[in-house]
Amino acid sequence: MLDRYGRVINYLRISVTDRCNLRCCYCMPEGVQDVGMKNILTFEEIWEIVRTGVNLGITHIRITGGEPLVRKGCVDLIRGIREIPGVETITMTTNGVLLGNYGKQLKEAGVDGVNISLDTLDPEEFYKITGKRELQEVLAGIRAAKTAGLPVKLNAVNRKELDPIPLVRYAQEENLPLRFIEMMPVGYGKKYVGRSNEELRETLEAVCGKAECMTNREELSRMGSGPAVYYQFSDLKVPVGFISAIHGKFCDTCNRVRLTAEGYLKLCLCYDEGADLRRVLREGEKENLRTIMEQTIFRKPAAHCFEHPAEMTETHEMIKIGG
């Protein structure tokens, strides 16, 4: 469907849990409390929302969390989404810790690709960031996903302290696309906003050679429908993407809305605008679900205001919104 600014909205990010098995400092440090299972959407409620979304033009689904694989039955949830006519792609964002156990199952359930978060290859730095000593599990999960035939992309958050070179070399060795994501001033992330992706790209050019922006549509289509701008560095065989929410605003082409684990249809990370679909489903308004979703999506804001944090109305932590 089209929103009021004429943008085609065809991408729904679904947070299936607000729980996580890591405690990343910029997302969910120790002490953050989950909301309890009774407040989380059931699989049946998620399927109902996806079916309605497909009828409105949603064709791409991304499963997120928290960490989606900590939710019991996540593979069954995905299998049910795959059975809904009109769903073209299902992808997942994961920290990779449990992928060693689930890679093959996810492929068989119909997942089209996974984005795996990897902010460092240094074990002590990994512990400092995540609060857990699970780096080897993440690397094993990456291998398991590749073995299962799942397309893999690596995500690294562009923190102030980020050393990008080891990650680039690892991506090169594993022949995997790597994307750097600018830290957004949401929740605990406010403390870690640092350099721009443009500055990071210049740093990489000094080591990896001249960067040329990729424009080949066929090559870019294989990277998915997200907002990353991909570059080919002369000394690298793998593309490097930059998701520059703050310094490279892409709101005019934004095609997505989010569904939180508690069932709130969220239109933009900056604002608390949206609709409580859990209430709609649980309080006898199910017949109005399509109308409420359509009217809500139509009102999607024109642009975020990350460059002006004081104008943000969203006060929840990122873990409550969905990655």
Coordinates of C-alpha atoms in Angstrom, one line a residue:
M1 CA 0.0 0.0 0.0
L2 CA 1.0 3.7 -0.3
D3 CA 1.4 5.9 2.7
R4 CA 0.3 9.6 2.6
Y5 CA 3.7 10.5 1.0
G6 CA 3.3 8.0 -1.8
R7 CA 5.9 5.6 -0.4
V8 CA 5.2 1.9 -1.1
I9 CA 5.1 0.1 2.3
N10 CA 5.8 -3.6 1.7
Y11 CA 8.2 -4.6 4.5
L12 CA 7.2 -5.6 8.1
R13 CA 9.8 -6.2 10.8
I14 CA 8.3 -8.5 13.5
S15 CA 9.8 -8.6 16.9
V16 CA 8.9 -12.0 18.3
T17 CA 10.4 -11.5 21.8
D18 CA 11.9 -8.8 24.0
R19 CA 14.2 -11.3 25.5
C20 CA 17.8 -11.9 24.6
N21 CA 20.7 -14.2 25.5
L22 CA 23.3 -11.3 25.3
R23 CA 23.4 -8.1 27.2
C24 CA 24.8 -5.6 24.7
C25 CA 25.7 -2.3 26.4
Y26 CA 23.9 -0.2 23.7
C27 CA 20.7 -2.3 23.6
M28 CA 19.9 -4.5 26.7
P29 CA 22.4 -4.2 29.5
E30 CA 21.9 -6.1 32.8
G31 CA 18.8 -5.0 34.7
V32 CA 16.4 -4.7 31.8
Q33 CA 13.2 -6.6 32.6
D34 CA 11.1 -8.5 30.0
V35 CA 7.4 -7.9 29.8
G36 CA 6.2 -11.4 30.4
M37 CA 4.8 -14.0 28.0
K38 CA 1.1 -13.0 28.6
N39 CA 1.9 -9.6 27.0
I40 CA 3.7 -11.1 24.0
L41 CA 1.7 -11.8 20.8
T42 CA 0.9 -15.5 20.3
F43 CA 1.9 -17.2 17.0
E44 CA -1.7 -17.2 15.9
E45 CA -2.0 -13.4 16.5
I46 CA 1.2 -12.8 14.5
W47 CA 0.0 -15.0 11.6
E48 CA -3.3 -13.0 11.6
I49 CA -1.5 -9.7 11.4
V50 CA 0.8 -11.0 8.6
R51 CA -2.2 -12.3 6.7
T52 CA -3.8 -8.9 7.0
G53 CA -0.6 -7.1 6.1
V54 CA -0.2 -9.2 3.0
N55 CA -3.7 -8.1 1.9
L56 CA -2.5 -4.5 2.3
G57 CA 0.7 -5.1 0.2
I58 CA 3.2 -6.4 2.7
T59 CA 5.4 -8.9 0.9
H60 CA 8.7 -8.9 2.9
I61 CA 8.9 -10.1 6.5
R62 CA 11.9 -9.8 8.8
I63 CA 12.0 -11.7 12.1
T64 CA 13.7 -9.9 14.9
G65 CA 13.8 -9.6 18.7
G66 CA 15.4 -9.3 21.2
E67 CA 17.0 -12.5 20.0
P68 CA 14.3 -14.3 18.0
L69 CA 15.8 -17.8 18.5
V70 CA 15.3 -17.6 22.3
R71 CA 11.6 -17.8 21.7
K72 CA 10.4 -21.4 21.9
G73 CA 8.9 -22.6 18.6
C74 CA 10.4 -19.7 16.5
V75 CA 11.0 -22.2 13.6
D76 CA 7.3 -23.2 13.7
L77 CA 6.3 -19.5 13.7
I78 CA 8.4 -19.0 10.6
R79 CA 7.0 -22.1 8.9
G80 CA 3.5 -20.7 9.5
I81 CA 4.4 -17.4 7.9
R82 CA 5.9 -19.1 4.9
E83 CA 2.6 -20.8 4.3
I84 CA 0.7 -17.5 4.0
P85 CA 0.1 -16.8 0.3
G86 CA 1.7 -13.5 -0.8
V87 CA 4.7 -13.6 1.5
E88 CA 7.7 -13.3 -0.9
T89 CA 10.7 -13.3 1.5
I90 CA 11.3 -14.1 5.2
T91 CA 14.6 -13.0 6.7
M92 CA 15.9 -12.9 10.2
T93 CA 18.2 -10.7 12.3
T94 CA 20.0 -12.7 15.0
N95 CA 23.1 -12.5 17.2
G96 CA 24.1 -15.9 16.0
V97 CA 24.6 -17.6 19.3
L98 CA 22.0 -20.3 18.7
L99 CA 22.4 -20.6 14.9
G100 CA 24.6 -23.6 15.3
N101 CA 21.5 -25.4 16.5
Y102 CA 18.9 -23.8 14.2
G103 CA 20.6 -23.1 10.9
K104 CA 19.4 -26.1 9.0
Q105 CA 15.9 -25.9 10.6
L106 CA 15.5 -22.3 9.5
K107 CA 16.5 -23.1 6.0
E108 CA 13.9 -25.9 5.8
A109 CA 11.3 -23.6 7.4
G110 CA 11.6 -21.2 4.5
V111 CA 14.0 -18.5 5.8
D112 CA 15.6 -16.7 2.8
G113 CA 18.6 -15.2 4.6
V114 CA 20.0 -14.1 8.0
N115 CA 21.7 -10.9 9.2
I116 CA 24.1 -11.7 12.0
S117 CA 25.3 -9.1 14.4
L118 CA 29.1 -9.1 14.9
D119 CA 30.6 -6.0 16.5
T120 CA 34.1 -7.4 17.2
L121 CA 36.3 -10.5 16.8
D122 CA 38.3 -9.8 19.9
P123 CA 37.0 -12.1 22.7
E124 CA 37.6 -9.6 25.5
E125 CA 36.0 -6.8 23.5
F126 CA 33.0 -9.1 22.8
Y127 CA 32.6 -9.7 26.5
K128 CA 32.8 -6.0 27.2
I129 CA 30.1 -5.2 24.6
T130 CA 27.8 -8.2 25.2
G131 CA 28.4 -9.2 28.8
K132 CA 28.8 -12.8 27.6
R133 CA 31.7 -15.0 26.5
E134 CA 29.8 -16.3 23.4
L135 CA 32.0 -15.2 20.5
Q136 CA 33.0 -18.7 19.5
E137 CA 29.3 -19.7 19.5
V138 CA 28.5 -16.8 17.1
L139 CA 31.3 -17.8 14.7
A140 CA 30.1 -21.4 14.8
G141 CA 26.6 -20.1 14.1
I142 CA 27.9 -18.2 11.0
R143 CA 29.5 -21.4 9.8
A144 CA 26.3 -23.4 10.4
A145 CA 24.2 -20.9 8.5
K146 CA 26.5 -21.0 5.5
T147 CA 26.6 -24.8 5.6
A148 CA 22.8 -24.9 5.6
G149 CA 22.7 -22.8 2.5
L150 CA 21.4 -19.7 4.2
P151 CA 22.6 -16.4 2.6
V152 CA 24.4 -14.5 5.4
K153 CA 25.2 -10.8 5.9
L154 CA 27.2 -9.5 8.8
N155 CA 26.1 -6.4 10.7
A156 CA 28.4 -4.2 12.8
V157 CA 27.2 -1.2 14.8
N158 CA 29.4 1.8 14.2
R159 CA 30.3 2.6 17.8
K160 CA 32.9 5.1 18.8
E161 CA 35.3 2.3 19.8
L162 CA 34.8 0.2 16.6
D163 CA 37.9 -1.2 14.9
P164 CA 36.5 -2.1 11.5
I165 CA 39.6 -3.7 9.9
P166 CA 39.5 -7.1 11.6
L167 CA 35.8 -7.4 10.7
V168 CA 36.5 -6.5 7.1
R169 CA 39.3 -9.1 6.9
Y170 CA 37.0 -11.7 8.4
A171 CA 34.2 -10.9 5.9
Q172 CA 36.8 -11.2 3.1
E173 CA 37.9 -14.6 4.4
E174 CA 34.4 -15.9 4.8
N175 CA 33.2 -14.2 1.5
L176 CA 30.3 -12.5 3.3
P177 CA 28.8 -9.0 2.8
L178 CA 29.5 -6.7 5.7
R179 CA 27.3 -3.7 6.7
F180 CA 28.1 -1.0 9.1
I181 CA 25.1 0.6 10.9
E182 CA 25.3 4.1 12.4
M183 CA 24.4 4.1 16.0
M184 CA 21.0 5.6 16.5
P185 CA 20.1 7.7 19.5
V186 CA 17.4 5.3 20.8
G187 CA 17.5 4.0 24.3
Y188 CA 20.9 3.1 25.6
G189 CA 22.3 3.8 22.1
K190 CA 22.3 7.6 23.0
K191 CA 25.6 7.0 24.9
Y192 CA 27.4 5.4 22.0
V193 CA 26.6 7.6 19.0
G194 CA 29.9 8.4 17.4
R195 CA 31.4 9.0 14.0
S196 CA 29.5 8.9 10.7
N197 CA 29.6 6.1 8.2
E198 CA 31.2 8.5 5.8
E199 CA 34.2 8.9 8.2
L200 CA 34.3 5.2 8.6
R201 CA 34.4 4.7 4.8
E202 CA 37.3 7.0 4.5
T203 CA 39.1 5.1 7.2
L204 CA 38.5 1.8 5.3
E205 CA 39.7 3.4 2.0
A206 CA 43.1 4.0 3.6
V207 CA 43.5 0.2 4.1
C208 CA 41.2 -1.5 1.6
G209 CA 41.7 0.7 -1.5
K210 CA 39.4 3.1 -3.4
A211 CA 35.7 2.7 -2.8
E212 CA 33.2 2.7 -5.7
C213 CA 29.5 3.0 -5.0
M214 CA 27.7 -0.1 -6.4
T215 CA 25.0 0.7 -8.9
N216 CA 24.4 -2.6 -10.8
R217 CA 20.8 -3.4 -10.1
E218 CA 21.2 -7.2 -10.4
E219 CA 24.0 -7.2 -7.9
L220 CA 22.1 -4.9 -5.5
S221 CA 19.0 -7.0 -5.7
R222 CA 20.9 -9.9 -4.2
M223 CA 21.6 -7.7 -1.2
G224 CA 17.9 -7.4 -0.3
S225 CA 15.4 -4.6 0.0
G226 CA 17.0 -2.7 2.9
P227 CA 18.5 0.8 3.0
A228 CA 22.2 0.0 2.9
V229 CA 24.4 1.7 0.3
Y230 CA 27.0 -0.7 -0.9
Y231 CA 30.6 0.0 -2.0
Q232 CA 33.1 -2.2 -3.6
F233 CA 36.6 -1.5 -2.3
S234 CA 39.5 -2.1 -4.8
D235 CA 41.3 -4.5 -2.5
L236 CA 38.3 -6.4 -1.4
K237 CA 36.2 -9.1 -3.1
V238 CA 33.2 -8.7 -0.9
P239 CA 30.9 -5.6 -0.8
V240 CA 30.7 -3.4 2.2
G241 CA 27.4 -1.7 3.0
F242 CA 26.6 1.4 5.0
I243 CA 23.3 2.0 6.7
S244 CA 23.5 5.7 7.6
A245 CA 20.3 6.6 9.4
I246 CA 21.7 9.8 10.8
H247 CA 24.2 11.1 8.3
G248 CA 22.6 9.7 5.2
K249 CA 18.9 10.1 5.7
F250 CA 16.9 7.7 3.5
C251 CA 13.4 8.4 4.9
D252 CA 12.0 9.4 1.4
T253 CA 12.4 5.7 0.3
C254 CA 11.5 4.0 3.6
N255 CA 9.3 1.0 2.9
R256 CA 8.9 -0.5 6.4
V257 CA 6.9 -0.6 9.5
R258 CA 7.5 -2.5 12.7
L259 CA 5.5 -4.8 15.0
T260 CA 6.8 -4.9 18.6
A261 CA 6.7 -8.1 20.6
E262 CA 3.7 -6.7 22.5
G263 CA 1.8 -6.1 19.3
Y264 CA 2.3 -2.4 18.7
L265 CA 2.4 -1.4 15.0
K266 CA 5.2 1.1 15.0
L267 CA 5.7 3.6 12.1
C268 CA 9.1 5.1 12.8
L269 CA 11.8 4.6 15.4
C270 CA 11.7 8.3 16.5
Y271 CA 8.0 8.6 17.3
D272 CA 5.5 6.8 19.5
E273 CA 2.9 6.9 16.8
G274 CA 1.2 3.6 15.8
A275 CA -1.6 1.3 16.8
D276 CA -2.0 -1.3 19.6
L277 CA -2.9 -4.4 17.5
R278 CA -2.8 -6.7 20.5
R279 CA -5.7 -4.8 22.0
V280 CA -7.5 -5.0 18.6
L281 CA -7.2 -8.8 18.5
R282 CA -7.9 -9.4 22.2
E283 CA -10.7 -7.0 22.9
G284 CA -13.2 -8.1 20.2
E285 CA -12.2 -5.7 17.4
K286 CA -10.6 -8.3 15.1
E287 CA -13.0 -7.4 12.2
N288 CA -11.5 -3.9 12.3
L289 CA -7.8 -5.1 12.1
R290 CA -7.4 -4.4 8.3
T291 CA -8.9 -0.9 8.6
I292 CA -6.8 0.0 11.6
M293 CA -3.6 -1.3 10.0
E294 CA -4.4 0.5 6.8
Q295 CA -5.2 3.8 8.4
T296 CA -2.2 3.6 10.7
I297 CA 0.3 2.8 8.0
F298 CA -1.1 5.6 5.9
R299 CA -0.1 8.1 8.6
K300 CA 3.6 7.0 8.6
P301 CA 5.7 10.2 9.4
A302 CA 7.6 11.8 6.6
A303 CA 11.0 11.4 8.3
H304 CA 12.8 10.6 11.5
C305 CA 14.4 13.3 13.6
F306 CA 17.6 11.6 14.9
E307 CA 19.5 14.8 14.1
H308 CA 17.3 16.6 16.6
P309 CA 16.9 14.1 19.5
A310 CA 14.9 16.6 21.5
E311 CA 12.1 16.2 19.0
M312 CA 11.8 12.4 19.5
T313 CA 8.7 11.2 21.3
E314 CA 9.8 7.5 21.5
T315 CA 11.0 6.8 25.0
H316 CA 11.2 3.0 25.0
E317 CA 14.5 1.1 24.8
M318 CA 15.4 -0.5 21.5
I319 CA 14.9 -4.0 23.0
K320 CA 11.2 -3.0 23.6
I321 CA 10.8 -1.7 20.1
G322 CA 12.5 -4.6 18.2
G323 CA 15.8 -4.7 16.3

